[in-house]
Amino acid sequence: MLEKTLKHLQYARDRGLEVCFAAEDASRADFDFLTQCISRFEPYVGLFFLCDTVGCLTPEKSYVWLRNLLEVTNGAALGVHFHNDMGLALENTLQAIHAGAIGVSGTFSGIGERAGNVALEQVLHGLRMRWGWEVEGIDYSALAAVTEALAGLGVRANPPYSPKAHSHETGVHVHTLLRDRHSYSIFPHEEPEIWFGKCSGASNFKYLFEHHLNQLLPQQYYEQLRTRIKELSIKKQRSYSTSEVLSLLDQDLLPMFSSANDPVAESQCLKDANLIRFQVEQISQMSQAMLNALVDVFNQFGCIIIACDRISHFRQNLLALGSHFGQVMLHRSSDGDGIATVTPTPGANYTALTGQPFDFHTDGSFMPVPPQVVALQCIVAAETGGESQMVQAETLYNFLQEKDPIGLQALFEPDAVVTTTVNGEVYRGPVFVRKNNQVMLTYRPSDHQVTVQAKPEVAQAYNLIKTYLENGADKLQYKLQPGEILVMDNTRILHTRTPFQENQGAKRKFHRLWLDGKPDSEKLADNQLKFGFRMSG
C-alpha cells in the first residue's frame, strides 16, 4: 500500500500539483505505522492531515498525540481534520494547534456527516480568544454573515449524541459498515442510520435490503438503485431517510430499469444467472420492495430465480407465487394444488420423467390457453447434470429475421403448425403471436407425447428454430439447488435441462407449477407483469 501511494504522490508532484494528504482514521492507527507514512510521504506533500474520523479523541490525547508525532517526525508539516461525535472537535483542534499543528480542515457551522466536523468559525474565534492568535487574510467581521447565511438555508450540524449523529450517507462509509459496524462509529449501543443521496453508493441499498428487509438482491441492482437515488437527490436537492426510501421502493418509484421490456440489447441478454437470482426467507413474507425488484427483473429478462432460505417449506413457497404471478392452473399431471412432481419414473415414455436429453420448449404449447408463467422448484438436485437451460425468444426471433424473414412472418399464421397428441387430439396454432405491441412464443418440437408438423410454407423457418436451439442459441445454464425456484415467462423463455444419470445419488426431483399470469393480490396489479418481448427495430 505504501509503495502504491508513493507512486501516486510522486506522479502528482512531477506534474506541478500541490498535494495535501489526509490519513483517514489516523487517530486509531498504529503509531509506528503512522509515523512511517508521515516520514515517507513528507517529500511529496505540503501538508499531512491527521483525521479523527470517528471523533474519538479527547483534548488531552490530542495534545500529547501531536507532540509525540512531531517529535518522532522531526517537525513534519501536520494538519488536523477532527469530527465532533463526542462534542469535542473544537477543543481537540485547539489543543492540536497548540501542540504544533499548522493546518485545519473543517467546515463553516461544522456541517458534515454524523455530528459534523469542527466549525471553522469557532476555531478562528477560539484561537483569538485563548491565545490571541489571528490567521492572516481572514476577515473576522464576515464570519457571522457566513454562518447566518447557512442557517437561513437550513444547513446545520447534527448535535452530538443525537439520533441523526449516527446517520451515514457516503457510500464508502456504508460499505465499510457492512464489514465492521464499528468502522465509522464508536457508540456500541447505537444502530447506524443509513441515508440516501448524491453521495450514496450501492452499499447503502445493500445495507437496506440485508439489514432492514433480510433479503438479498443481485449486486447489479444495488448499483442501479444507487443511480436512481442520486438522480432523484440531485433533482430534489435533498437526501432521503431509510423509511423514505422504503416507501419509494414500496411504491415502485425507484425502478431499476428505465423502461421495462425494451428490445433486448447485448448487455441485457440473459448470460449471467447472478442478474436474476434473489434470496428471501419465505415468499409469503416477501417485502413490497423485494416484490417490485422481482417484477422489474422478470419483466426485463423474462425469468428470475428465487432462493428461499427455509427450504423445508417447499410447497408453501411454491404455492405462494400465486399471489404475485397469477392463479394456479390445474392440468392432468398435477395434484389438487396444481403441483406436478417431475422425477425419473421407471417405464415412463415422457422424456421429462427420464434423465435423457430434452429439447427446448414452452409448456402447454398445444393447449387452448397455455400458462403464462411456469415455475420449477428444485427439491433434490442430480449429482451431475440436470442443469436448467434457458433461451430468450427474442434472440430466436432476431435469428429468424436475419435468416428467413418471410418464413418468420408465416410463423404468425394461426395454422402455422399442427400438433397431434398420442391420444389423437389435433391442435392448430401459430408459433409467434402479436398482442398489445408484444410478441409471444409458443413452441414444442415432436417427442414421445406429440407430433408437430409445420405446413409447407413455414417448414424452412420452423426447421431453423431447431437448428438455432441446437447449435447457435445464447443459452443461460444454471443448476438449481434445493429450495430454489426458477420462475419463467412461458411466452418468452424456452427451457430445457441437460441429461443426467438416474442412478447417481438421491433421485432428482422437481416441482412444476403453472400460473395464468393474472395475480389476485393487491400488492401487484395485473398490468405490472409484462409478457413476451418487443420486436427490435
Coordinates of C-alpha atoms in Angstrom, one line a residue:
M1 CA 0.0 0.0 0.0
L2 CA 2.8 2.4 0.9
E3 CA 4.6 1.9 -2.4
K4 CA 1.4 2.4 -4.4
T5 CA 0.6 5.6 -2.5
L6 CA 4.1 7.0 -3.0
K7 CA 3.8 6.3 -6.7
H8 CA 0.7 8.4 -7.0
L9 CA 2.1 11.2 -4.8
Q10 CA 5.2 11.3 -7.0
Y11 CA 3.1 11.4 -10.1
A12 CA 1.2 14.4 -8.8
R13 CA 4.3 16.3 -7.7
D14 CA 6.1 15.7 -11.0
R15 CA 3.2 17.4 -12.8
G16 CA 3.4 20.5 -10.6
L17 CA 0.5 19.8 -8.3
E18 CA 0.4 20.8 -4.7
V19 CA -0.8 17.9 -2.6
C20 CA -2.3 17.6 0.8
F21 CA -2.6 14.0 2.1
A22 CA -5.4 13.1 4.5
A23 CA -4.9 9.9 6.6
E24 CA -8.4 8.6 7.3
D25 CA -8.9 7.2 10.9
A26 CA -5.4 8.2 11.8
S27 CA -6.5 8.7 15.5
R28 CA -7.0 4.9 15.7
A29 CA -4.0 3.9 13.6
D30 CA -0.9 2.1 14.8
F31 CA 1.5 4.9 15.9
D32 CA 4.7 3.4 14.3
F33 CA 2.9 2.8 11.0
L34 CA 1.5 6.3 11.1
T35 CA 4.9 7.9 11.7
Q36 CA 6.3 5.8 8.8
C37 CA 3.7 7.1 6.5
I38 CA 4.3 10.7 7.5
S39 CA 8.1 10.4 7.1
R40 CA 7.9 8.7 3.7
F41 CA 5.2 10.9 2.2
E42 CA 6.7 14.2 3.5
P43 CA 8.8 14.9 0.4
Y44 CA 5.7 14.8 -1.8
V45 CA 3.1 16.6 0.3
G46 CA 2.7 20.1 1.5
L47 CA 0.6 19.1 4.5
F48 CA -0.2 15.7 6.1
F49 CA -3.7 15.8 7.6
L50 CA -4.4 13.6 10.7
C51 CA -8.1 12.6 10.7
D52 CA -10.1 11.8 13.8
T53 CA -12.7 10.1 11.5
V54 CA -15.0 8.8 14.3
G55 CA -14.4 11.7 16.8
C56 CA -12.9 9.5 19.5
L57 CA -10.1 11.8 20.6
T58 CA -10.0 13.8 23.8
P59 CA -8.3 17.2 24.3
E60 CA -5.6 15.7 26.5
K61 CA -4.8 12.9 24.0
S62 CA -4.9 15.3 21.0
Y63 CA -2.2 17.5 22.5
V64 CA 0.1 14.6 23.6
W65 CA -0.5 12.7 20.3
L66 CA 0.5 15.8 18.2
R67 CA 3.6 16.5 20.3
N68 CA 4.7 12.9 20.0
L69 CA 4.2 12.7 16.3
L70 CA 6.1 16.0 15.7
E71 CA 8.9 14.8 17.8
V72 CA 9.3 11.5 16.0
T73 CA 8.9 13.0 12.5
N74 CA 11.2 16.0 13.3
G75 CA 8.6 18.6 13.0
A76 CA 6.7 17.4 9.9
A77 CA 4.0 19.7 8.5
L78 CA 0.9 18.3 10.1
G79 CA -2.7 19.4 9.9
V80 CA -5.9 18.1 11.6
H81 CA -9.4 17.1 10.5
F82 CA -11.5 16.3 13.5
H83 CA -15.1 15.1 13.8
N84 CA -17.5 16.1 16.5
D85 CA -19.1 12.8 17.5
M86 CA -18.5 13.4 21.2
G87 CA -18.8 17.2 21.1
L88 CA -15.0 17.6 21.4
A89 CA -13.9 18.6 17.9
L90 CA -13.3 22.3 18.8
E91 CA -11.2 21.7 21.9
N92 CA -9.4 18.8 20.3
T93 CA -8.5 21.0 17.3
L94 CA -7.4 23.9 19.5
Q95 CA -5.1 21.6 21.6
A96 CA -3.7 20.1 18.4
I97 CA -2.8 23.6 17.1
H98 CA -1.3 24.5 20.5
A99 CA 0.8 21.4 20.2
G100 CA 2.2 22.4 16.8
A101 CA -0.3 21.5 14.0
I102 CA -0.2 24.2 11.3
G103 CA -3.3 23.4 9.3
V104 CA -7.0 22.8 10.0
S105 CA -9.6 21.1 7.7
G106 CA -13.2 21.8 8.8
T107 CA -16.4 23.4 7.7
F108 CA -18.4 26.5 8.5
S109 CA -21.1 25.8 11.0
G110 CA -19.5 22.3 11.5
I111 CA -21.7 20.8 8.8
G112 CA -20.8 17.2 7.9
E113 CA -21.7 13.6 8.2
R114 CA -23.0 12.3 11.5
A115 CA -22.3 15.0 14.1
G116 CA -20.2 17.0 11.6
N117 CA -16.7 18.4 11.6
V118 CA -15.0 21.1 13.6
A119 CA -16.7 24.5 12.9
L120 CA -14.0 26.8 11.3
E121 CA -15.5 30.0 12.7
Q122 CA -15.3 28.5 16.2
V123 CA -11.6 27.6 15.6
L124 CA -10.8 31.1 14.4
H125 CA -12.5 32.8 17.4
G126 CA -11.1 30.2 19.8
L127 CA -7.5 30.9 18.8
R128 CA -8.1 34.6 19.0
M129 CA -9.7 34.4 22.5
R130 CA -7.5 31.8 24.1
W131 CA -4.0 32.8 22.8
G132 CA -4.6 36.0 20.9
W133 CA -3.7 34.3 17.6
E134 CA -5.2 35.6 14.4
V135 CA -5.0 33.9 11.0
E136 CA -3.6 36.2 8.3
G137 CA -6.1 37.1 5.5
I138 CA -9.2 36.3 7.5
D139 CA -12.0 39.0 7.7
Y140 CA -13.3 38.1 11.2
S141 CA -16.2 40.6 10.8
A142 CA -17.6 38.5 8.0
L143 CA -17.7 35.2 9.8
A144 CA -21.1 35.8 11.4
A145 CA -22.6 36.5 8.0
V146 CA -21.4 33.2 6.6
T147 CA -22.9 31.2 9.4
E148 CA -26.2 33.2 9.3
A149 CA -26.5 32.5 5.6
L150 CA -26.1 28.8 6.1
A151 CA -28.6 28.9 8.9
G152 CA -31.0 30.7 6.6
L153 CA -30.7 27.8 4.2
G154 CA -31.5 25.3 7.0
V155 CA -27.9 23.9 6.9
R156 CA -26.7 23.0 10.3
A157 CA -24.7 20.2 12.0
N158 CA -26.4 17.4 13.9
P159 CA -25.9 17.7 17.7
P160 CA -23.5 15.1 19.2
Y161 CA -25.2 12.0 20.6
S162 CA -28.4 12.8 18.8
P163 CA -30.1 10.1 16.6
K164 CA -29.1 11.9 13.4
A165 CA -25.5 11.9 14.7
H166 CA -25.5 8.2 14.0
S167 CA -26.5 8.6 10.3
H168 CA -24.4 7.7 7.3
E169 CA -24.9 8.6 3.7
T170 CA -21.5 8.3 2.0
G171 CA -21.2 5.1 0.1
V172 CA -17.6 4.3 1.2
H173 CA -18.7 4.6 4.9
V174 CA -21.7 2.3 4.5
H175 CA -19.6 -0.2 2.5
T176 CA -17.2 -0.4 5.5
L177 CA -20.0 -0.6 8.0
L178 CA -21.2 -3.7 6.2
R179 CA -17.9 -5.3 7.2
D180 CA -17.5 -3.8 10.6
R181 CA -20.2 -1.7 12.2
H182 CA -17.5 0.0 14.4
S183 CA -15.5 1.3 11.5
Y184 CA -17.4 4.6 11.4
S185 CA -19.0 4.6 14.8
I186 CA -17.6 4.5 18.4
F187 CA -21.0 4.0 20.0
P188 CA -21.6 0.3 20.7
H189 CA -25.2 0.5 21.6
E190 CA -26.5 2.7 18.7
E191 CA -27.6 1.2 15.4
P192 CA -26.3 3.2 12.4
E193 CA -29.0 5.1 10.4
I194 CA -28.5 4.9 6.7
W195 CA -29.4 7.9 4.5
F196 CA -29.6 8.1 0.7
G197 CA -28.5 11.0 -1.5
K198 CA -26.0 12.1 -4.1
C199 CA -23.1 10.7 -2.1
S200 CA -24.6 7.3 -1.6
G201 CA -23.2 4.1 -3.0
A202 CA -24.6 0.7 -3.9
S203 CA -23.7 -0.4 -0.4
N204 CA -26.4 1.9 1.0
F205 CA -29.0 -0.3 -0.7
K206 CA -27.2 -3.5 0.2
Y207 CA -27.3 -2.4 3.8
L208 CA -31.0 -1.6 3.5
F209 CA -32.0 -4.9 1.9
E210 CA -29.8 -7.1 4.1
H211 CA -30.3 -5.4 7.5
H212 CA -33.8 -4.0 7.2
L213 CA -35.6 -6.4 4.9
N214 CA -33.4 -9.5 5.5
Q215 CA -33.4 -10.1 1.7
L216 CA -30.7 -10.0 -0.9
L217 CA -30.6 -8.5 -4.4
P218 CA -28.0 -9.2 -7.1
Q219 CA -25.2 -6.6 -6.8
Q220 CA -26.0 -5.0 -10.1
Y221 CA -29.4 -3.9 -8.9
Y222 CA -28.0 -2.2 -5.8
E223 CA -25.8 -0.2 -8.3
Q224 CA -28.8 0.7 -10.4
L225 CA -30.8 1.8 -7.4
R226 CA -27.9 3.9 -6.4
T227 CA -28.0 5.7 -9.8
R228 CA -31.8 6.3 -9.4
I229 CA -31.5 7.8 -5.9
K230 CA -28.6 10.0 -6.9
E231 CA -30.7 11.4 -9.8
L232 CA -33.6 12.0 -7.5
S233 CA -31.5 13.6 -4.8
I234 CA -29.8 16.0 -7.2
K235 CA -33.2 16.9 -8.8
K236 CA -34.9 17.5 -5.5
Q237 CA -31.8 18.9 -3.7
R238 CA -32.2 16.7 -0.7
S239 CA -31.3 13.4 0.9
Y240 CA -33.7 10.6 1.9
S241 CA -34.0 8.6 5.1
T242 CA -34.3 4.8 5.2
S243 CA -38.0 5.0 5.8
E244 CA -38.5 7.4 2.9
V245 CA -36.5 5.1 0.6
L246 CA -38.5 2.1 1.7
S247 CA -41.7 4.0 0.9
L248 CA -40.3 4.9 -2.6
L249 CA -39.4 1.3 -3.2
D250 CA -42.9 0.1 -2.0
Q251 CA -44.5 2.5 -4.5
D252 CA -42.1 1.3 -7.2
L253 CA -40.8 4.9 -7.6
L254 CA -37.2 3.8 -7.9
P255 CA -37.4 1.4 -10.9
M256 CA -34.2 -0.5 -11.6
F257 CA -34.7 -0.2 -15.4
S258 CA -35.6 3.0 -17.3
S259 CA -38.4 1.2 -19.3
A260 CA -39.1 -2.5 -18.8
N261 CA -39.2 -4.8 -21.8
D262 CA -37.3 -2.6 -24.2
P263 CA -35.8 -4.5 -27.1
V264 CA -33.0 -6.6 -25.5
A265 CA -29.6 -5.0 -26.0
E266 CA -26.5 -7.1 -25.9
S267 CA -25.8 -6.1 -22.3
Q268 CA -29.4 -7.2 -21.4
C269 CA -29.3 -10.7 -22.9
L270 CA -29.6 -13.4 -20.3
K271 CA -26.0 -14.5 -19.8
D272 CA -25.4 -14.4 -16.0
A273 CA -27.6 -16.1 -13.5
N274 CA -26.4 -13.7 -10.8
L275 CA -28.5 -11.0 -12.6
I276 CA -31.7 -12.8 -11.9
R277 CA -31.1 -14.6 -8.6
F278 CA -32.8 -13.3 -5.5
Q279 CA -32.7 -14.6 -1.9
V280 CA -35.6 -14.5 0.5
E281 CA -36.6 -16.4 3.6
Q282 CA -40.2 -17.2 2.6
I283 CA -42.1 -15.9 -0.4
S284 CA -45.2 -15.3 1.7
Q285 CA -43.2 -12.8 3.8
M286 CA -41.5 -11.0 1.0
S287 CA -41.4 -7.3 1.3
Q288 CA -43.1 -5.0 -1.2
A289 CA -39.7 -3.6 -2.1
M290 CA -38.4 -7.1 -2.9
L291 CA -41.5 -7.9 -4.9
N292 CA -41.1 -4.8 -7.0
A293 CA -37.5 -5.7 -7.7
L294 CA -38.5 -9.2 -8.7
V295 CA -41.1 -7.9 -11.1
D296 CA -38.7 -5.4 -12.6
V297 CA -36.2 -8.1 -13.4
F298 CA -38.9 -10.6 -14.5
N299 CA -40.1 -8.0 -17.0
Q300 CA -36.6 -7.2 -18.2
F301 CA -35.3 -10.7 -18.7
G302 CA -38.3 -13.0 -18.7
C303 CA -37.2 -15.1 -15.7
I304 CA -36.0 -15.0 -12.1
I305 CA -34.5 -17.4 -9.6
I306 CA -35.8 -17.2 -6.0
A307 CA -33.5 -18.8 -3.5
C308 CA -35.6 -19.5 -0.3
D309 CA -33.6 -19.8 2.9
R310 CA -36.1 -22.1 4.7
I311 CA -36.0 -24.9 2.2
S312 CA -38.2 -27.1 4.3
H313 CA -41.3 -25.1 3.3
F314 CA -41.2 -26.4 -0.3
R315 CA -44.9 -26.4 -1.2
Q316 CA -45.7 -23.3 0.8
N317 CA -43.1 -21.2 -1.1
L318 CA -44.1 -22.6 -4.5
L319 CA -47.8 -22.0 -4.0
A320 CA -47.2 -18.5 -2.5
L321 CA -46.1 -17.5 -6.0
G322 CA -49.8 -17.4 -6.9
S323 CA -50.3 -14.2 -5.1
H324 CA -47.8 -12.5 -7.3
F325 CA -47.7 -14.3 -10.6
G326 CA -51.3 -15.5 -11.2
Q327 CA -53.8 -18.2 -10.4
V328 CA -52.7 -21.8 -10.4
M329 CA -53.6 -23.7 -13.5
L330 CA -54.5 -27.4 -12.9
H331 CA -53.6 -30.0 -15.5
R332 CA -53.6 -33.7 -15.9
S333 CA -50.2 -34.2 -14.4
S334 CA -50.7 -32.1 -11.4
D335 CA -52.1 -32.8 -7.9
G336 CA -55.1 -31.0 -6.4
D337 CA -52.9 -27.9 -5.6
G338 CA -51.7 -27.7 -9.2
I339 CA -48.2 -29.1 -8.4
A340 CA -46.7 -31.7 -10.8
T341 CA -43.8 -33.8 -9.5
V342 CA -41.0 -34.2 -12.1
T343 CA -38.7 -37.1 -11.2
P344 CA -37.3 -40.1 -13.1
T345 CA -40.0 -42.8 -13.3
P346 CA -39.3 -46.4 -14.5
G347 CA -41.0 -47.2 -17.8
A348 CA -42.0 -43.6 -18.4
N349 CA -42.3 -42.6 -22.1
Y350 CA -42.4 -38.9 -21.3
T351 CA -38.8 -37.5 -21.7
A352 CA -39.2 -35.1 -18.7
L353 CA -39.6 -38.2 -16.5
T354 CA -36.3 -39.6 -17.5
G355 CA -32.7 -38.5 -17.4
Q356 CA -32.5 -38.4 -21.2
P357 CA -31.7 -35.3 -23.4
F358 CA -34.6 -32.9 -23.5
D359 CA -35.5 -30.4 -26.3
F360 CA -36.1 -26.7 -25.7
H361 CA -39.8 -25.9 -25.5
T362 CA -42.5 -23.8 -23.9
D363 CA -45.0 -25.5 -21.6
G364 CA -48.6 -26.3 -22.7
S365 CA -48.0 -25.2 -26.2
F366 CA -50.9 -27.1 -27.7
M367 CA -53.4 -26.1 -25.0
P368 CA -56.1 -23.5 -25.9
V369 CA -54.8 -21.2 -23.2
P370 CA -51.2 -22.1 -22.2
P371 CA -49.8 -20.9 -18.9
Q372 CA -48.1 -17.5 -19.0
V373 CA -45.8 -18.4 -16.0
V374 CA -44.0 -21.6 -15.3
A375 CA -42.3 -22.2 -12.0
L376 CA -39.8 -25.0 -11.5
Q377 CA -38.7 -25.8 -7.9
C378 CA -35.7 -28.0 -7.1
I379 CA -36.4 -30.5 -4.3
V380 CA -33.4 -32.8 -4.9
A381 CA -30.6 -31.9 -7.5
A382 CA -28.8 -34.5 -9.5
E383 CA -25.2 -35.1 -8.5
T384 CA -24.0 -34.4 -12.1
G385 CA -26.0 -33.0 -15.0
G386 CA -29.6 -31.9 -14.8
E387 CA -28.8 -28.2 -15.2
S388 CA -31.6 -25.9 -16.3
Q389 CA -31.1 -24.1 -19.7
M390 CA -32.9 -21.1 -20.9
V391 CA -33.1 -19.1 -24.2
Q392 CA -34.8 -15.8 -24.6
A393 CA -37.3 -15.9 -27.5
E394 CA -36.2 -12.5 -28.8
T395 CA -32.8 -13.9 -29.7
L396 CA -34.5 -16.7 -31.7
Y397 CA -36.7 -14.1 -33.4
N398 CA -33.7 -11.9 -34.4
F399 CA -32.0 -15.0 -35.8
L400 CA -35.1 -15.9 -37.9
Q401 CA -35.5 -12.3 -39.0
E402 CA -31.9 -12.5 -40.4
K403 CA -32.1 -16.0 -42.0
D404 CA -35.7 -16.2 -43.2
P405 CA -37.8 -13.1 -42.7
I406 CA -40.6 -14.3 -45.0
G407 CA -40.9 -17.6 -43.2
L408 CA -40.8 -15.8 -39.9
Q409 CA -43.9 -13.8 -40.7
A410 CA -45.6 -17.0 -41.8
L411 CA -45.0 -18.4 -38.3
F412 CA -47.5 -15.9 -37.0
E413 CA -50.3 -17.5 -39.0
P414 CA -53.0 -19.3 -36.9
D415 CA -52.4 -22.6 -38.6
A416 CA -48.6 -22.5 -38.9
V417 CA -48.2 -25.9 -37.1
V418 CA -50.4 -28.9 -36.4
T419 CA -49.8 -30.8 -33.2
T420 CA -51.2 -34.3 -32.8
T421 CA -51.0 -36.0 -29.4
V422 CA -50.6 -39.7 -28.8
N423 CA -54.3 -39.8 -27.9
G424 CA -55.2 -38.5 -31.4
E425 CA -56.1 -34.9 -30.4
V426 CA -55.2 -32.4 -33.0
Y427 CA -54.4 -28.7 -32.4
R428 CA -53.6 -26.0 -34.9
G429 CA -51.8 -22.8 -33.9
P430 CA -49.1 -20.2 -34.6
V431 CA -45.5 -20.2 -33.3
F432 CA -45.4 -16.4 -32.7
V433 CA -48.4 -14.2 -31.7
R434 CA -48.7 -10.4 -31.6
K435 CA -50.5 -9.0 -28.6
N436 CA -50.5 -5.4 -27.3
N437 CA -47.3 -4.5 -29.1
Q438 CA -45.6 -7.6 -27.7
V439 CA -44.5 -10.8 -29.4
M440 CA -45.2 -14.1 -27.7
L441 CA -43.8 -17.5 -28.5
T442 CA -45.4 -21.0 -28.3
Y443 CA -43.1 -23.8 -29.3
R444 CA -42.8 -27.5 -28.8
P445 CA -41.0 -30.0 -31.0
S446 CA -42.1 -33.5 -31.7
D447 CA -41.4 -36.0 -28.9
H448 CA -42.9 -39.2 -27.4
Q449 CA -46.1 -37.3 -26.5
V450 CA -46.8 -35.2 -29.6
T451 CA -46.1 -35.0 -33.3
V452 CA -45.7 -31.5 -34.7
Q453 CA -46.0 -30.8 -38.4
A454 CA -45.3 -27.4 -39.9
K455 CA -47.2 -26.5 -43.1
P456 CA -45.0 -26.3 -46.2
E457 CA -44.7 -22.5 -46.4
V458 CA -43.3 -22.3 -42.8
A459 CA -41.3 -25.6 -42.8
Q460 CA -37.9 -23.9 -43.5
A461 CA -38.4 -21.3 -40.8
Y462 CA -39.6 -24.0 -38.4
N463 CA -36.6 -26.2 -39.0
L464 CA -34.3 -23.1 -38.5
I465 CA -35.7 -22.9 -34.9
K466 CA -34.4 -26.3 -34.1
T467 CA -31.1 -25.5 -35.8
Y468 CA -30.7 -22.4 -33.7
L469 CA -31.6 -24.0 -30.4
E470 CA -29.3 -26.9 -31.0
N471 CA -26.3 -25.0 -32.4
G472 CA -26.4 -21.3 -32.1
A473 CA -28.6 -20.1 -29.2
D474 CA -27.4 -17.8 -26.5
K475 CA -28.2 -20.1 -23.6
L476 CA -28.1 -19.5 -19.9
Q477 CA -27.3 -22.7 -17.9
Y478 CA -27.8 -22.8 -14.2
K479 CA -28.1 -25.7 -11.7
L480 CA -30.9 -25.1 -9.4
Q481 CA -30.3 -26.1 -5.8
P482 CA -32.8 -27.4 -3.2
G483 CA -35.3 -24.7 -2.4
E484 CA -34.5 -22.6 -5.4
I485 CA -37.4 -21.7 -7.8
L486 CA -37.0 -20.8 -11.4
V487 CA -39.9 -18.5 -12.5
M488 CA -40.3 -18.1 -16.2
D489 CA -42.4 -16.1 -18.7
N490 CA -43.7 -19.0 -20.7
T491 CA -44.3 -16.7 -23.7
R492 CA -40.7 -15.6 -23.8
I493 CA -38.4 -18.2 -22.4
L494 CA -37.7 -21.6 -24.0
H495 CA -36.3 -24.0 -21.4
T496 CA -34.9 -27.5 -21.0
R497 CA -32.4 -29.3 -18.9
T498 CA -29.2 -31.2 -19.5
P499 CA -29.2 -35.0 -19.3
F500 CA -28.2 -36.8 -16.0
Q501 CA -27.6 -40.2 -14.7
E502 CA -30.7 -41.6 -12.9
N503 CA -28.7 -43.7 -10.5
Q504 CA -26.4 -41.0 -9.2
G505 CA -27.1 -40.1 -5.6
A506 CA -30.6 -39.3 -4.5
K507 CA -33.2 -39.2 -7.3
R508 CA -33.5 -35.8 -8.9
K509 CA -36.9 -34.3 -8.0
F510 CA -38.6 -31.1 -9.1
H511 CA -42.0 -29.5 -8.6
R512 CA -43.6 -27.7 -11.5
L513 CA -46.4 -25.1 -11.2
W514 CA -48.4 -23.4 -14.0
L515 CA -49.8 -19.9 -13.4
D516 CA -52.0 -17.8 -15.6
G517 CA -50.1 -14.6 -15.1
K518 CA -53.0 -12.7 -13.5
P519 CA -52.2 -12.2 -9.9
D520 CA -55.1 -11.6 -7.4
S521 CA -53.0 -9.9 -4.8
E522 CA -53.5 -6.2 -4.0
K523 CA -49.7 -6.0 -3.9
L524 CA -49.4 -6.4 -7.6
A525 CA -51.7 -5.2 -10.3
D526 CA -52.2 -7.4 -13.4
N527 CA -50.7 -4.9 -15.8
Q528 CA -47.4 -4.7 -13.8
L529 CA -46.4 -8.1 -15.2
K530 CA -45.2 -7.8 -18.8
F531 CA -45.2 -10.9 -21.1
G532 CA -43.4 -11.6 -24.3
F533 CA -41.0 -9.1 -25.9
R534 CA -40.9 -6.1 -28.2
M535 CA -39.6 -6.5 -31.7
S536 CA -36.3 -4.8 -32.3
G537 CA -36.3 -2.0 -34.9

